[in-house]
Amino acid sequence: VQLQASGGGLVQAGGSLRLSCAVSGGTFNSYTLAWFRQAPGKEREFVATISGTGKSSDYLVSVKRRFAISRDNSKNTMYLQMNTLEPEDTAVYYCAAKSSPVLSPSMRQRHSRNEYTYWGQGTLVTVSS
């Protein structure tokens, strides 16, 4: 399975960006997908995840009202719509996948890097103040 993230860039605070993650290999709707991010000098942290059907999702609390994760199973692509961006959102954003279409019932697991087997390269999002 290969994942390719794109859509990052420089945006002013309060602006919007949409990230994409194209997935190849395997059966797309059999994977739970996720976005993580890593800011300079910080650990990689969970941002959002979505089930294989797209009907279930989960978010980091600080982004829940501003970001929306979605997937188009006909295009083998996942998205992250980011609105009202803040300088604190500046990070490299990574997409990830696990070989199950179902979200873990444990929030700790859903938010853990160890839950996801496949990773794409990152795309840089920079939010200026």
CSV table of C-alpha atoms in Angstrom, one decimal:
chain,number,residue,atom,x,y,z
A,1,VAL,CA,0.0,0.0,0.0
A,2,GLN,CA,1.3,3.4,-0.9
A,3,LEU,CA,0.1,6.7,0.3
A,4,GLN,CA,0.8,10.1,-1.3
A,5,ALA,CA,-0.1,13.3,0.6
A,6,SER,CA,-0.4,16.6,-1.1
A,7,GLY,CA,-2.0,20.1,-0.8
A,8,GLY,CA,0.2,21.7,1.8
A,9,GLY,CA,1.4,25.3,1.5
A,10,LEU,CA,1.6,28.7,3.2
A,11,VAL,CA,-1.6,30.3,4.4
A,12,GLN,CA,-2.4,33.2,6.6
A,13,ALA,CA,-4.1,32.6,10.0
A,14,GLY,CA,-7.8,32.3,9.5
A,15,GLY,CA,-7.4,30.8,6.1
A,16,SER,CA,-8.2,27.3,4.7
A,17,LEU,CA,-6.4,24.5,3.0
A,18,ARG,CA,-7.5,21.1,1.8
A,19,LEU,CA,-5.0,18.2,2.0
A,20,SER,CA,-5.4,15.1,-0.1
A,21,CYS,CA,-4.0,11.6,0.3
A,22,ALA,CA,-4.0,9.3,-2.7
A,23,VAL,CA,-3.8,5.6,-1.8
A,24,SER,CA,-2.7,2.8,-4.2
A,25,GLY,CA,-2.5,-0.9,-3.7
A,26,GLY,CA,-5.0,-3.1,-1.8
A,27,THR,CA,-8.7,-2.5,-1.5
A,28,PHE,CA,-9.3,1.1,-0.6
A,29,ASN,CA,-12.4,0.7,1.5
A,30,SER,CA,-10.8,-2.0,3.6
A,31,TYR,CA,-8.5,0.5,5.2
A,32,THR,CA,-9.1,2.9,8.1
A,33,LEU,CA,-7.2,6.1,7.2
A,34,ALA,CA,-5.8,8.8,9.4
A,35,TRP,CA,-4.0,12.2,9.4
A,36,PHE,CA,-1.2,12.9,11.8
A,37,ARG,CA,1.0,16.0,12.1
A,38,GLN,CA,4.4,16.8,13.4
A,39,ALA,CA,5.4,20.3,14.4
A,40,PRO,CA,9.1,21.3,14.6
A,41,GLY,CA,10.7,19.9,17.7
A,42,LYS,CA,7.5,18.0,18.7
A,43,GLU,CA,6.2,14.5,18.6
A,44,ARG,CA,4.0,13.3,15.8
A,45,GLU,CA,0.4,13.7,16.9
A,46,PHE,CA,-3.0,12.3,15.8
A,47,VAL,CA,-5.3,14.7,14.0
A,48,ALA,CA,-8.2,12.7,12.6
A,49,THR,CA,-9.3,9.2,11.4
A,50,ILE,CA,-12.0,7.8,9.2
A,51,SER,CA,-13.4,4.3,8.8
A,52,GLY,CA,-13.5,2.3,5.6
A,53,THR,CA,-17.0,3.3,4.8
A,54,GLY,CA,-16.5,6.9,5.8
A,55,LYS,CA,-19.4,6.8,8.2
A,56,SER,CA,-17.3,6.9,11.4
A,57,SER,CA,-14.6,9.4,12.3
A,58,ASP,CA,-12.7,10.8,15.2
A,59,TYR,CA,-10.7,14.0,15.8
A,60,LEU,CA,-8.1,15.6,18.0
A,61,VAL,CA,-10.2,17.9,20.3
A,62,SER,CA,-8.4,21.0,19.3
A,63,VAL,CA,-9.3,20.6,15.6
A,64,LYS,CA,-12.7,19.1,15.8
A,65,ARG,CA,-14.7,22.2,15.1
A,66,ARG,CA,-12.3,23.4,12.4
A,67,PHE,CA,-11.2,20.4,10.4
A,68,ALA,CA,-13.2,17.8,8.5
A,69,ILE,CA,-11.9,14.4,7.3
A,70,SER,CA,-13.5,12.7,4.4
A,71,ARG,CA,-12.8,10.0,1.8
A,72,ASP,CA,-13.9,9.3,-1.7
A,73,ASN,CA,-13.9,5.5,-2.2
A,74,SER,CA,-14.4,5.9,-5.9
A,75,LYS,CA,-11.2,7.9,-6.2
A,76,ASN,CA,-9.1,6.1,-3.6
A,77,THR,CA,-8.5,9.4,-2.0
A,78,MET,CA,-8.8,10.8,1.6
A,79,TYR,CA,-9.1,14.5,2.4
A,80,LEU,CA,-8.6,16.9,5.3
A,81,GLN,CA,-10.4,20.2,5.0
A,82,MET,CA,-8.8,22.6,7.3
A,83,ASN,CA,-10.6,25.9,8.1
A,84,THR,CA,-9.8,28.8,10.5
A,85,LEU,CA,-6.2,27.8,10.5
A,86,GLU,CA,-4.0,28.9,13.4
A,87,PRO,CA,-0.2,29.3,13.6
A,88,GLU,CA,-0.3,26.3,16.0
A,89,ASP,CA,-1.5,24.2,13.1
A,90,THR,CA,1.9,24.6,11.4
A,91,ALA,CA,3.4,21.2,10.9
A,92,VAL,CA,4.2,18.4,8.4
A,93,TYR,CA,1.0,16.5,7.9
A,94,TYR,CA,1.2,12.7,7.2
A,95,CYS,CA,-1.5,10.3,6.1
A,96,ALA,CA,-1.6,6.8,7.4
A,97,ALA,CA,-3.6,3.6,7.0
A,98,LYS,CA,-4.4,0.4,8.8
A,99,SER,CA,-5.6,-2.9,7.4
A,100,SER,CA,-9.1,-2.8,8.9
A,101,PRO,CA,-12.1,-0.8,7.9
A,102,VAL,CA,-13.3,-0.4,11.5
A,103,LEU,CA,-12.2,2.3,14.0
A,104,SER,CA,-10.7,0.9,17.2
A,105,PRO,CA,-13.2,1.3,20.1
A,106,SER,CA,-10.3,2.6,22.2
A,107,MET,CA,-9.6,6.3,21.8
A,108,ARG,CA,-6.0,5.6,22.9
A,109,GLN,CA,-5.5,3.2,20.1
A,110,ARG,CA,-7.2,5.3,17.5
A,111,HIS,CA,-4.9,8.2,18.4
A,112,SER,CA,-1.8,6.1,18.5
A,113,ARG,CA,0.9,6.0,15.7
A,114,ASN,CA,1.2,2.3,16.4
A,115,GLU,CA,-2.3,1.6,15.2
A,116,TYR,CA,-1.4,2.4,11.6
A,117,THR,CA,0.9,0.3,9.5
A,118,TYR,CA,1.3,2.3,6.3
A,119,TRP,CA,2.5,5.9,6.1
A,120,GLY,CA,2.9,8.4,3.3
A,121,GLN,CA,5.5,11.1,3.1
A,122,GLY,CA,4.4,14.4,4.6
A,123,THR,CA,3.1,17.6,3.2
A,124,LEU,CA,4.1,20.9,4.9
A,125,VAL,CA,1.5,23.3,6.2
A,126,THR,CA,2.7,26.7,7.3
A,127,VAL,CA,0.3,29.2,8.9
A,128,SER,CA,1.5,32.7,9.3
A,129,SER,CA,0.2,35.1,11.9
